[in-house]
Coordinates of C-alpha atoms in Angstrom, one line a residue:
Chain A
M1 CA -5.6 19.9 4.2
T2 CA -3.6 16.7 4.7
R3 CA -0.9 16.0 2.2
L4 CA -1.4 12.8 0.1
Q5 CA 0.9 9.9 0.5
I6 CA 1.5 8.1 -2.8
N7 CA 2.8 4.6 -2.8
E8 CA 4.4 3.9 -6.2
V9 CA 3.9 0.3 -7.2
A10 CA 5.2 0.2 -10.7
P11 CA 8.5 -1.5 -9.8
R12 CA 6.6 -4.4 -8.3
D13 CA 3.0 -4.5 -9.6
G14 CA 4.0 -3.2 -13.0
L15 CA 7.3 -4.9 -13.7
Q16 CA 6.1 -8.3 -12.5
I17 CA 3.8 -8.9 -15.4
E18 CA 6.0 -7.4 -18.1
A19 CA 6.8 -9.9 -20.9
D20 CA 10.6 -9.2 -20.5
F21 CA 12.9 -9.2 -17.5
V22 CA 14.0 -5.7 -16.8
P23 CA 17.7 -5.8 -15.9
T24 CA 18.6 -5.3 -12.2
E25 CA 20.6 -2.1 -12.9
A26 CA 17.7 -0.6 -14.9
K27 CA 15.3 -1.4 -12.0
I28 CA 17.7 0.3 -9.5
A29 CA 18.0 3.4 -11.7
F30 CA 14.2 3.4 -12.1
I31 CA 13.5 3.3 -8.4
D32 CA 16.2 5.9 -7.7
A33 CA 14.7 8.2 -10.2
L34 CA 11.3 7.6 -8.6
S35 CA 12.5 8.3 -5.1
A36 CA 14.0 11.6 -6.2
T37 CA 10.5 12.9 -7.2
G38 CA 9.1 13.1 -3.6
L39 CA 6.9 10.0 -3.5
A40 CA 6.1 9.0 0.0
R41 CA 6.6 5.3 -0.5
I42 CA 7.8 2.9 -3.2
E43 CA 6.9 -0.8 -3.4
A44 CA 10.3 -1.9 -4.8
T45 CA 9.9 -5.6 -5.4
S46 CA 8.4 -8.8 -4.2
F47 CA 10.3 -11.4 -2.1
T48 CA 8.6 -14.3 -3.7
S49 CA 10.0 -17.4 -5.2
P50 CA 12.0 -16.8 -8.4
K51 CA 9.9 -19.6 -10.0
A52 CA 6.6 -17.9 -9.2
I53 CA 7.7 -14.4 -10.5
P54 CA 10.9 -14.7 -12.6
N55 CA 10.8 -11.0 -13.4
L56 CA 11.4 -10.1 -9.7
R57 CA 14.1 -12.8 -9.0
D58 CA 16.6 -10.1 -8.2
A59 CA 14.7 -8.8 -5.1
E60 CA 17.8 -8.7 -2.8
E61 CA 20.0 -7.0 -5.3
V62 CA 17.4 -4.4 -6.1
V63 CA 16.7 -3.5 -2.4
R64 CA 20.4 -3.5 -1.6
G65 CA 21.3 -1.5 -4.7
I66 CA 18.9 1.4 -4.5
R67 CA 19.8 4.7 -2.9
R68 CA 17.8 5.2 0.3
R69 CA 16.4 8.7 0.8
P70 CA 15.0 10.1 4.1
G71 CA 11.2 10.5 3.8
V72 CA 10.9 7.8 1.1
D73 CA 9.8 4.5 2.6
I74 CA 10.8 1.3 0.8
T75 CA 8.1 -1.4 1.0
V76 CA 8.2 -4.8 -0.5
L77 CA 5.6 -7.5 -1.1
V78 CA 6.1 -10.6 1.1
P79 CA 4.1 -13.8 0.4
N80 CA 5.4 -16.0 3.2
L81 CA 7.8 -16.4 6.2
R82 CA 10.8 -17.1 4.0
G83 CA 10.1 -13.9 2.0
C84 CA 9.7 -12.0 5.2
E85 CA 13.0 -13.1 6.5
R86 CA 14.7 -12.2 3.2
A87 CA 13.1 -8.8 3.2
L88 CA 14.0 -8.0 6.8
A89 CA 17.6 -9.1 6.1
C90 CA 17.8 -6.3 3.5
G91 CA 16.5 -3.7 5.9
V92 CA 13.2 -2.5 4.3
D93 CA 10.9 0.1 6.0
E94 CA 7.7 -1.8 5.4
I95 CA 6.5 -5.2 4.4
N96 CA 3.2 -5.7 2.5
L97 CA 1.3 -8.9 3.0
V98 CA -1.3 -9.8 0.5
M99 CA -4.5 -11.9 0.7
S100 CA -7.8 -12.0 -1.1
A101 CA -11.2 -11.1 0.2
S102 CA -12.8 -13.8 -1.9
D103 CA -12.0 -17.6 -1.8
S104 CA -11.8 -18.1 -5.5
H105 CA -9.4 -15.2 -6.2
G106 CA -7.3 -16.3 -3.2
L107 CA -7.1 -19.8 -4.6
A108 CA -6.4 -18.6 -8.2
N109 CA -3.8 -16.0 -7.2
L110 CA -2.2 -17.4 -4.0
R111 CA -3.4 -21.0 -3.7
M112 CA -4.9 -20.0 -0.4
T113 CA -8.3 -19.1 0.9
P114 CA -8.6 -16.0 3.0
K115 CA -8.7 -18.2 6.1
Q116 CA -5.4 -19.9 5.1
S117 CA -3.8 -16.5 4.4
L118 CA -4.7 -15.2 7.9
E119 CA -3.0 -18.3 9.4
R120 CA 0.1 -17.7 7.3
F121 CA 0.2 -14.1 8.4
T122 CA 0.3 -15.1 12.1
E123 CA 3.7 -16.7 11.6
I124 CA 5.0 -13.9 9.5
L125 CA 3.9 -11.3 12.1
A126 CA 5.6 -13.3 14.8
A127 CA 8.8 -13.1 12.8
T128 CA 8.6 -9.3 12.6
Q129 CA 8.2 -8.7 16.4
D130 CA 11.8 -7.8 17.1
D131 CA 12.0 -5.6 14.0
R132 CA 10.9 -2.0 13.6
V133 CA 9.4 -2.7 10.2
F134 CA 5.9 -1.5 9.5
V135 CA 3.5 -4.3 8.5
N136 CA 0.8 -3.5 6.0
A137 CA -1.6 -5.9 4.4
S138 CA -3.2 -5.6 1.0
L139 CA -6.7 -7.0 0.7
S140 CA -7.4 -8.0 -2.9
T141 CA -10.9 -8.1 -4.5
A142 CA -12.2 -5.8 -1.7
F143 CA -14.6 -4.3 -4.1
G144 CA -15.6 -7.4 -6.1
C145 CA -14.1 -10.6 -7.4
P146 CA -13.7 -11.4 -11.1
F147 CA -14.7 -15.0 -10.5
E148 CA -17.4 -14.8 -7.7
G149 CA -18.7 -11.3 -8.3
E150 CA -19.9 -9.2 -5.3
V151 CA -17.8 -9.3 -2.2
P152 CA -20.1 -8.1 0.7
E153 CA -18.9 -5.1 2.6
S154 CA -19.5 -7.0 5.9
R155 CA -16.9 -9.6 4.7
V156 CA -14.3 -7.0 4.0
I157 CA -14.9 -5.4 7.4
E158 CA -14.5 -8.7 9.1
L159 CA -11.3 -9.5 7.3
V160 CA -9.9 -6.0 8.2
E161 CA -10.8 -6.8 11.9
R162 CA -8.9 -10.2 11.6
L163 CA -5.9 -8.5 10.1
L164 CA -5.7 -5.7 12.8
E165 CA -6.2 -8.1 15.7
R166 CA -3.2 -10.1 14.4
G167 CA -1.0 -7.0 14.6
V168 CA -1.1 -5.7 11.0
Q169 CA -0.6 -1.9 11.3
G170 CA -2.0 -0.6 8.0
V171 CA -4.5 -2.0 5.4
T172 CA -4.7 -1.5 1.7
L173 CA -8.2 -2.0 0.1
C174 CA -7.6 -3.2 -3.4
D175 CA -9.9 -2.9 -6.4
T176 CA -7.9 -5.6 -8.0
T177 CA -9.7 -5.9 -11.4
G178 CA -11.3 -2.4 -11.6
M179 CA -14.8 -3.4 -10.5
A180 CA -15.3 -0.6 -7.9
N181 CA -17.5 2.4 -8.5
P182 CA -17.4 5.8 -6.6
G183 CA -20.5 5.2 -4.5
Q184 CA -19.2 1.8 -3.3
V185 CA -15.8 3.3 -2.6
A186 CA -17.2 6.1 -0.5
R187 CA -19.3 3.7 1.5
L188 CA -16.5 1.3 2.3
C189 CA -14.0 4.1 3.0
E190 CA -16.4 5.7 5.4
A191 CA -17.1 2.4 7.2
V192 CA -13.5 1.5 7.9
Q193 CA -12.5 5.0 8.9
E194 CA -15.4 5.3 11.3
R195 CA -14.5 1.9 12.9
W196 CA -10.7 2.3 12.9
P197 CA -10.0 6.1 12.9
A198 CA -6.3 5.6 13.8
T199 CA -5.5 2.9 11.2
P200 CA -3.8 4.1 8.0
F201 CA -5.9 2.9 5.1
T202 CA -4.5 2.9 1.6
L203 CA -6.7 2.7 -1.5
H204 CA -5.5 0.7 -4.6
F205 CA -7.5 1.3 -7.8
H206 CA -7.3 -0.1 -11.3
N207 CA -8.5 1.9 -14.3
T208 CA -10.0 -1.1 -16.1
R209 CA -13.3 0.6 -16.7
G210 CA -12.1 4.2 -16.7
M211 CA -13.2 4.9 -13.1
G212 CA -9.7 5.0 -11.5
L213 CA -9.5 8.7 -10.9
A214 CA -13.2 9.0 -10.1
N215 CA -12.8 6.3 -7.4
A216 CA -9.7 8.0 -6.0
L217 CA -11.7 11.3 -5.8
A218 CA -14.5 9.5 -4.0
A219 CA -12.1 8.0 -1.5
W220 CA -10.4 11.3 -0.9
Q221 CA -13.7 13.0 -0.3
T222 CA -14.2 10.7 2.7
G223 CA -10.8 11.5 4.2
I224 CA -8.5 8.9 2.5
T225 CA -5.0 10.4 1.8
R226 CA -3.0 7.3 1.0
F227 CA -3.1 5.8 -2.5
D228 CA -1.3 3.1 -4.4
A229 CA -0.6 4.1 -8.0
S230 CA 1.6 2.9 -10.8
L231 CA 3.7 5.1 -13.1
G232 CA 2.4 5.2 -16.6
G233 CA -0.5 3.0 -15.4
L234 CA 1.8 0.0 -15.7
G235 CA 0.5 -3.3 -14.4
G236 CA -2.8 -4.9 -15.1
C237 CA -5.1 -7.7 -14.3
P238 CA -4.2 -11.0 -15.9
Y239 CA -7.9 -12.0 -15.9
A240 CA -9.1 -9.0 -18.0
P241 CA -7.3 -9.1 -21.4
G242 CA -7.2 -5.8 -23.2
A243 CA -7.9 -3.8 -20.0
T244 CA -5.8 -1.0 -18.7
G245 CA -3.9 -1.5 -15.5
N246 CA -3.4 0.3 -12.2
V247 CA -4.4 3.9 -11.8
C248 CA -1.6 6.0 -13.3
T249 CA 0.6 7.8 -10.7
E250 CA 1.3 10.9 -12.7
D251 CA -2.4 11.3 -13.8
L252 CA -3.5 10.9 -10.1
V253 CA -0.9 13.4 -8.9
H254 CA -1.9 15.8 -11.7
M255 CA -5.6 15.6 -10.8
F256 CA -5.0 16.3 -7.1
E257 CA -2.4 19.0 -7.7
Q258 CA -4.8 20.7 -10.0
M259 CA -7.4 20.6 -7.2
G260 CA -4.9 22.2 -4.9
V261 CA -4.2 19.1 -2.9
E262 CA -0.6 18.8 -1.9
T263 CA 1.1 15.5 -2.9
G264 CA 4.7 16.3 -2.1
V265 CA 5.6 15.0 -5.6
D266 CA 7.5 17.0 -8.2
L267 CA 5.1 16.3 -11.1
D268 CA 7.5 17.5 -13.8
A269 CA 10.2 15.1 -12.4
L270 CA 7.7 12.3 -12.3
L271 CA 6.6 13.0 -15.9
A272 CA 10.2 12.8 -17.0
V273 CA 10.6 9.4 -15.4
S274 CA 7.3 8.3 -17.0
A275 CA 8.5 9.5 -20.4
G276 CA 11.4 7.0 -20.1
L277 CA 9.0 4.0 -19.5
P278 CA 8.6 2.9 -23.1
E279 CA 12.4 2.5 -23.3
L280 CA 12.4 0.6 -19.9
V281 CA 9.5 -1.8 -20.7
G282 CA 9.5 -1.8 -24.5
H283 CA 6.0 -0.6 -25.1
D284 CA 3.7 2.4 -24.8
T285 CA 1.9 3.0 -21.5
P286 CA -1.8 4.1 -20.8
G287 CA -0.8 7.3 -18.9
Q288 CA -2.5 10.3 -20.4
V289 CA -0.9 13.4 -18.9
V290 CA 2.5 12.3 -20.2
K291 CA 1.0 12.4 -23.7
A292 CA -1.3 15.4 -23.4
G293 CA 0.8 17.5 -21.1
K294 CA -0.4 19.1 -17.9
A295 CA -3.6 21.2 -17.8
D296 CA -1.6 24.4 -17.7
R297 CA 0.1 23.5 -21.0
R298 CA -0.3 26.3 -23.6
Y299 CA -0.6 25.9 -27.3
P300 CA 0.3 28.4 -30.0
M301 CA -2.6 29.9 -31.9
P302 CA -3.1 28.0 -35.2
K303 CA -2.3 29.9 -38.3
R304 CA -5.2 30.4 -40.7
Chain B
M1 CA -32.8 10.5 -7.5
T2 CA -33.2 12.3 -10.8
R3 CA -32.6 10.3 -13.9
L4 CA -29.6 11.5 -16.0
Q5 CA -30.1 12.9 -19.5
I6 CA -27.3 11.9 -21.8
N7 CA -26.7 13.9 -25.0
E8 CA -24.8 11.7 -27.4
V9 CA -22.5 13.9 -29.5
A10 CA -20.5 11.3 -31.5
P11 CA -22.5 11.8 -34.8
R12 CA -21.5 15.5 -34.7
D13 CA -18.5 16.0 -32.4
G14 CA -17.0 12.6 -33.2
L15 CA -17.5 12.2 -36.9
Q16 CA -16.6 15.8 -37.8
I17 CA -12.9 15.3 -37.1
E18 CA -12.6 11.8 -38.6
A19 CA -10.1 11.5 -41.4
D20 CA -12.7 9.9 -43.7
F21 CA -16.3 10.9 -44.7
V22 CA -18.7 8.4 -43.2
P23 CA -21.4 7.7 -45.8
T24 CA -24.8 9.2 -45.2
E25 CA -26.6 5.9 -45.0
A26 CA -24.1 4.7 -42.4
K27 CA -24.6 7.9 -40.4
I28 CA -28.4 7.4 -40.4
A29 CA -28.0 3.7 -39.3
F30 CA -25.6 4.8 -36.6
I31 CA -28.0 7.5 -35.2
D32 CA -31.0 5.1 -35.5
A33 CA -29.1 2.5 -33.5
L34 CA -28.2 5.1 -30.9
S35 CA -31.7 6.4 -30.5
A36 CA -32.9 2.9 -29.9
T37 CA -30.7 2.7 -26.7
G38 CA -32.7 5.1 -24.7
L39 CA -30.5 8.1 -24.9
A40 CA -32.3 11.4 -24.0
R41 CA -30.8 13.4 -26.8
I42 CA -28.6 13.0 -29.9
E43 CA -26.6 15.8 -31.5
A44 CA -27.0 14.5 -35.0
T45 CA -25.0 16.8 -37.1
S46 CA -23.9 20.4 -37.7
F47 CA -25.6 22.8 -40.2
T48 CA -22.4 24.4 -41.1
S49 CA -20.8 25.2 -44.4
P50 CA -19.8 22.1 -46.3
K51 CA -16.4 23.8 -46.9
A52 CA -15.8 24.3 -43.2
I53 CA -16.7 20.7 -42.2
P54 CA -16.9 18.5 -45.3
N55 CA -17.6 15.4 -43.1
L56 CA -21.0 16.8 -42.2
R57 CA -21.9 18.1 -45.6
D58 CA -25.0 15.8 -45.6
A59 CA -26.7 17.5 -42.6
E60 CA -30.2 17.7 -44.3
E61 CA -30.1 14.2 -45.6
V62 CA -29.1 12.8 -42.2
V63 CA -31.8 14.7 -40.2
R64 CA -34.5 13.9 -42.7
G65 CA -33.3 10.3 -43.0
I66 CA -33.2 9.2 -39.4
R67 CA -36.1 7.6 -37.6
R68 CA -37.6 9.9 -35.0
R69 CA -38.5 8.3 -31.7
P70 CA -40.6 9.8 -28.9
G71 CA -38.4 10.7 -25.9
V72 CA -35.3 11.1 -28.0
D73 CA -34.6 14.7 -28.9
I74 CA -32.6 15.5 -32.0
T75 CA -30.3 18.5 -31.6
V76 CA -28.0 20.0 -34.1
L77 CA -25.2 22.4 -34.0
V78 CA -25.9 25.7 -35.7
P79 CA -23.1 28.3 -36.3
N80 CA -25.1 31.1 -38.0
L81 CA -28.5 32.3 -39.2
R82 CA -28.3 30.3 -42.5
G83 CA -27.5 27.1 -40.5
C84 CA -30.4 27.8 -38.2
E85 CA -32.9 28.2 -41.1
R86 CA -31.6 25.0 -42.6
A87 CA -32.0 23.2 -39.3
L88 CA -35.5 24.5 -38.6
A89 CA -36.6 23.5 -42.1
C90 CA -35.7 19.9 -41.2
G91 CA -37.8 20.0 -38.0
V92 CA -35.2 19.4 -35.2
D93 CA -36.1 19.5 -31.5
E94 CA -33.2 21.6 -30.4
I95 CA -30.6 23.8 -31.9
N96 CA -27.2 24.2 -30.2
L97 CA -25.4 27.5 -30.6
V98 CA -21.6 27.5 -29.9
M99 CA -19.3 30.2 -28.7
S100 CA -16.1 30.4 -26.8
A101 CA -15.5 31.9 -23.3
S102 CA -12.0 33.0 -24.4
D103 CA -11.2 35.4 -27.2
S104 CA -8.3 33.4 -28.7
H105 CA -10.2 30.2 -28.8
G106 CA -13.2 32.0 -30.3
L107 CA -11.0 33.5 -33.0
A108 CA -9.1 30.2 -33.7
N109 CA -12.2 28.0 -33.8
L110 CA -15.0 30.3 -35.0
R111 CA -13.3 33.5 -36.2
M112 CA -15.3 35.4 -33.7
T113 CA -14.7 36.8 -30.2
P114 CA -17.3 36.0 -27.6
K115 CA -18.8 39.5 -28.1
Q116 CA -19.2 38.9 -31.8
S117 CA -20.7 35.5 -31.1
L118 CA -23.3 37.0 -28.8
E119 CA -24.3 39.5 -31.5
R120 CA -24.6 36.7 -34.0
F121 CA -26.9 34.8 -31.5
T122 CA -29.3 37.7 -31.3
E123 CA -30.2 37.4 -35.0
I124 CA -30.4 33.6 -34.7
L125 CA -32.7 33.8 -31.7
A126 CA -35.0 36.2 -33.5
A127 CA -35.3 33.6 -36.3
T128 CA -36.4 30.9 -33.8
Q129 CA -39.2 32.9 -32.2
D130 CA -42.1 31.4 -34.1
D131 CA -40.7 27.9 -33.8
R132 CA -41.1 25.5 -30.8
V133 CA -37.4 24.6 -31.1
F134 CA -35.4 24.5 -27.8
V135 CA -32.3 26.8 -28.0
N136 CA -29.2 25.7 -26.2
A137 CA -25.8 27.3 -26.2
S138 CA -22.5 25.5 -25.7
L139 CA -19.8 27.6 -24.0
S140 CA -16.4 26.3 -25.1
T141 CA -13.3 26.7 -22.9
A142 CA -15.5 27.4 -19.8
F143 CA -12.8 25.7 -17.7
G144 CA -9.7 27.0 -19.4
C145 CA -8.3 27.9 -22.8
P146 CA -5.5 26.0 -24.5
F147 CA -4.1 29.4 -25.8
E148 CA -4.8 31.8 -23.0
G149 CA -4.9 29.5 -20.0
E150 CA -7.2 30.3 -17.1
V151 CA -10.7 31.6 -17.9
P152 CA -12.0 33.3 -14.7
E153 CA -15.2 31.9 -13.3
S154 CA -16.6 35.5 -13.2
R155 CA -16.2 35.7 -17.0
V156 CA -18.1 32.4 -17.5
I157 CA -20.9 33.6 -15.2
E158 CA -21.2 36.8 -17.1
L159 CA -21.4 35.1 -20.5
V160 CA -24.1 32.7 -19.2
E161 CA -26.0 35.8 -18.1
R162 CA -25.6 37.4 -21.5
L163 CA -26.8 34.1 -23.2
L164 CA -29.9 33.8 -20.9
E165 CA -30.9 37.4 -21.3
R166 CA -30.9 36.9 -25.1
G167 CA -33.4 34.0 -24.7
V168 CA -31.1 31.0 -24.8
Q169 CA -33.0 28.3 -22.8
G170 CA -30.2 25.9 -21.8
V171 CA -26.4 26.2 -21.5
T172 CA -23.7 23.6 -21.9
L173 CA -20.4 24.3 -20.0
C174 CA -17.7 22.8 -22.1
D175 CA -14.2 21.6 -21.0
T176 CA -13.2 21.7 -24.6
T177 CA -9.6 20.6 -24.2
G178 CA -9.7 18.6 -20.9
M179 CA -8.3 21.2 -18.6
A180 CA -11.0 21.0 -15.9
N181 CA -10.4 19.4 -12.5
P182 CA -13.1 18.1 -10.1
G183 CA -12.7 21.0 -7.6
Q184 CA -13.1 23.6 -10.3
V185 CA -16.1 21.7 -11.8
A186 CA -17.9 21.6 -8.5
R187 CA -17.3 25.3 -7.9
L188 CA -18.7 26.4 -11.3
C189 CA -21.6 24.0 -11.2
E190 CA -22.6 25.2 -7.8
A191 CA -22.3 28.8 -8.8
V192 CA -24.5 28.6 -11.9
Q193 CA -27.2 26.4 -10.3
E194 CA -27.4 28.7 -7.3
R195 CA -27.8 31.7 -9.6
W196 CA -30.1 30.1 -12.2
P197 CA -31.9 27.1 -10.5
A198 CA -34.5 26.7 -13.2
T199 CA -32.0 26.7 -16.2
P200 CA -31.0 23.3 -17.6
F201 CA -27.2 23.2 -17.5
T202 CA -25.3 20.4 -19.3
L203 CA -21.7 19.5 -18.7
H204 CA -19.4 18.6 -21.6
F205 CA -16.1 16.9 -20.6
H206 CA -13.1 15.7 -22.4
N207 CA -10.9 12.9 -21.1
T208 CA -7.7 14.4 -22.3
R209 CA -5.9 14.0 -18.9
G210 CA -7.9 11.1 -17.6
M211 CA -10.3 13.2 -15.5
G212 CA -13.4 12.9 -17.6
L213 CA -15.4 10.6 -15.3
A214 CA -14.0 12.2 -12.1
N215 CA -15.3 15.6 -13.4
A216 CA -18.7 14.1 -14.3
L217 CA -18.9 12.7 -10.8
A218 CA -18.0 16.0 -9.3
A219 CA -20.7 17.8 -11.4
W220 CA -23.3 15.2 -10.5
Q221 CA -22.5 15.6 -6.8
T222 CA -23.6 19.2 -7.1
G223 CA -26.9 18.3 -8.8
I224 CA -26.0 18.3 -12.5
T225 CA -27.9 15.6 -14.4
R226 CA -27.3 16.5 -18.0
F227 CA -24.1 15.4 -19.7
D228 CA -22.7 15.4 -23.2
A229 CA -20.8 12.3 -24.1
S230 CA -19.4 10.6 -27.2
L231 CA -19.8 6.9 -28.0
G232 CA -16.4 5.2 -27.8
G233 CA -14.9 8.5 -26.7
L234 CA -14.8 9.6 -30.3
G235 CA -13.9 13.2 -31.0
G236 CA -11.0 15.0 -29.6
C237 CA -9.2 18.3 -29.5
P238 CA -7.3 19.3 -32.6
Y239 CA -4.9 21.3 -30.4
A240 CA -3.7 18.4 -28.2
P241 CA -2.2 15.7 -30.5
G242 CA -2.1 12.2 -29.0
A243 CA -4.8 13.1 -26.4
T244 CA -8.0 11.2 -26.1
G245 CA -11.3 12.9 -26.9
N246 CA -14.7 13.4 -25.4
V247 CA -15.8 11.5 -22.3
C248 CA -16.9 8.1 -23.5
T249 CA -20.7 7.6 -23.4
E250 CA -20.8 3.9 -22.4
D251 CA -18.1 4.4 -19.7
L252 CA -20.1 7.3 -18.3
V253 CA -23.4 5.4 -18.4
H254 CA -21.6 2.3 -16.9
M255 CA -20.2 4.3 -14.0
F256 CA -23.5 6.0 -13.1
E257 CA -25.5 2.7 -13.5
Q258 CA -23.0 1.0 -11.2
M259 CA -23.6 3.7 -8.7
G260 CA -27.4 3.1 -8.9
V261 CA -28.1 6.3 -10.8
E262 CA -30.7 5.8 -13.5
T263 CA -29.7 6.9 -17.0
G264 CA -32.6 5.5 -19.0
V265 CA -30.0 3.9 -21.3
D266 CA -29.9 0.2 -22.2
L267 CA -26.1 -0.2 -21.6
D268 CA -25.9 -3.6 -23.4
A269 CA -27.5 -2.1 -26.5
L270 CA -25.2 0.9 -26.2
L271 CA -22.1 -1.4 -26.0
A272 CA -23.3 -3.3 -29.0
V273 CA -23.4 0.0 -31.0
S274 CA -19.9 1.0 -29.6
A275 CA -18.5 -2.4 -30.7
G276 CA -19.4 -1.5 -34.3
L277 CA -17.5 1.8 -34.2
P278 CA -14.2 0.5 -35.5
E279 CA -16.0 -0.7 -38.6
L280 CA -17.7 2.7 -38.9
V281 CA -14.7 4.9 -38.5
G282 CA -11.9 2.6 -39.4
H283 CA -9.9 2.7 -36.2
D284 CA -10.0 1.6 -32.6
T285 CA -11.6 3.9 -30.0
P286 CA -10.5 4.9 -26.5
G287 CA -13.6 3.4 -24.8
Q288 CA -12.7 1.1 -21.9
V289 CA -15.9 -0.8 -20.9
V290 CA -16.4 -2.0 -24.5
K291 CA -13.0 -3.7 -24.2
A292 CA -13.0 -4.8 -20.5
G293 CA -16.7 -5.6 -20.2
K294 CA -19.0 -4.3 -17.5
A295 CA -18.0 -4.6 -13.8
D296 CA -20.3 -7.5 -13.3
R297 CA -18.5 -9.6 -15.9
R298 CA -17.4 -13.0 -14.5
Y299 CA -14.3 -14.8 -15.6
P300 CA -13.7 -18.6 -15.4
M301 CA -11.2 -19.7 -12.8
P302 CA -7.8 -20.1 -14.4
K303 CA -6.6 -23.8 -14.7
R304 CA -3.4 -24.5 -12.7

């Protein structure tokens, strides 16, 4: 059975929407603690404009400050050519481009339609040609758009095709606002793997409607082994107030480890980092295993 | 595709552990609202001693007070012969016996080992012989015990055998404290359905470690169509403080309806009842769809 590859997105997807700026030193300590747990990949920050995302204005200092470990790839989100150049100058392992599958979400989130995003990617990909960096692209709203509704599977397939023909090496299919269901997930995962068996596909779920782990299970059943996840379930979707955020890393690792699927992650170490999140971000998190304990936790018999 | 049968357990499993007694009239209105949503079955109360569970001391008044609808079975928990006689006198459709698969949980929860429970069931089943009531038995800790740990599948199979040979007509396999994982669920569900293809098996999950819907999905994939669930995710496990409770009915119905699996439930009506829970029980609930809205919810485009 293939070992899972978990991409921890809390430092980027989580911290970017926190109310308060997390100090650079605390971010570095957080990422160092995460990379010691055996995660395959960490999305450390975003090389975006400090005005667009003030919380991640310290991207260079973070990437240059963290301890690099063999076997733990550092990936960063890159919105444009300038961001790509900044990221490459810091020596990251992977850059992650982002675009939406739906026009309205693209315009709301990136001020670009999918077509415009693809044009932008062409110039970014040209800039990476002399570098050994891995280029991934995240396709938002691949399972539905909070503004438009249904996003046809044929449209997603076509956009994946456009990405791969431009030289993107891996694609992340994102359920950006938690609209996916397990049946839909299985269908899309089967379709892309059948068409591009050699391309690494990653699945990115939100737990907005409680289906995060069920969707991950459905994806895994089709052969998907790469997942984005966010420690403590940090992150969220700004368009769905009151909703929980990304699928929680430790809950995902716990489920698969309980099923006997190897993740390479030291779950106890991961839970210890998660237990420190309320101090890091100043609030409780939606993670459940960190509160309930692992399934093998034993309780004393109650006294009668 | 077979329609699901959802057994709503909030009036019993949820309300029994609430800090405050919910007034009888409010319970009746709650159950009447639930039975108008198209649920197949409602576990309305428990005919236990008022001292053991003061919150459900009004069992007779509740069962006699609710409006009975064709197609909605009323089931009640029955711990002993006296409870059975009280329940039958009220004219319920089903009685639900309960026992543990593990000695320590049986002793902690019921003051009986599994062996003692089975003896008790023999006298209860004798009392139901002249009645047309359906007799179900819930097997707690079928996926693990919070005191003992692993409960071998062979032990669960053997206890199911003992129950069926005594005349029990249906069995509910309960993940009482949220220890089950989808792989284990699939294995046990396959085993019991292969051995007893004509017996109605119901699955009862808790969302303690976030796996509630993933486990329900895994069970459904093996052919299981009957699920216990609790509106708003009410209920919980007294041995795991801070943990969420039963799998949430509206989140379960939402997932399956999104997958195109018929539940017979009017989800909008169910969500309306769930929205009233904070007023009924005096606190927020862990249900997610009631907060985030259904997956087909559309948001206005943000203004820039």
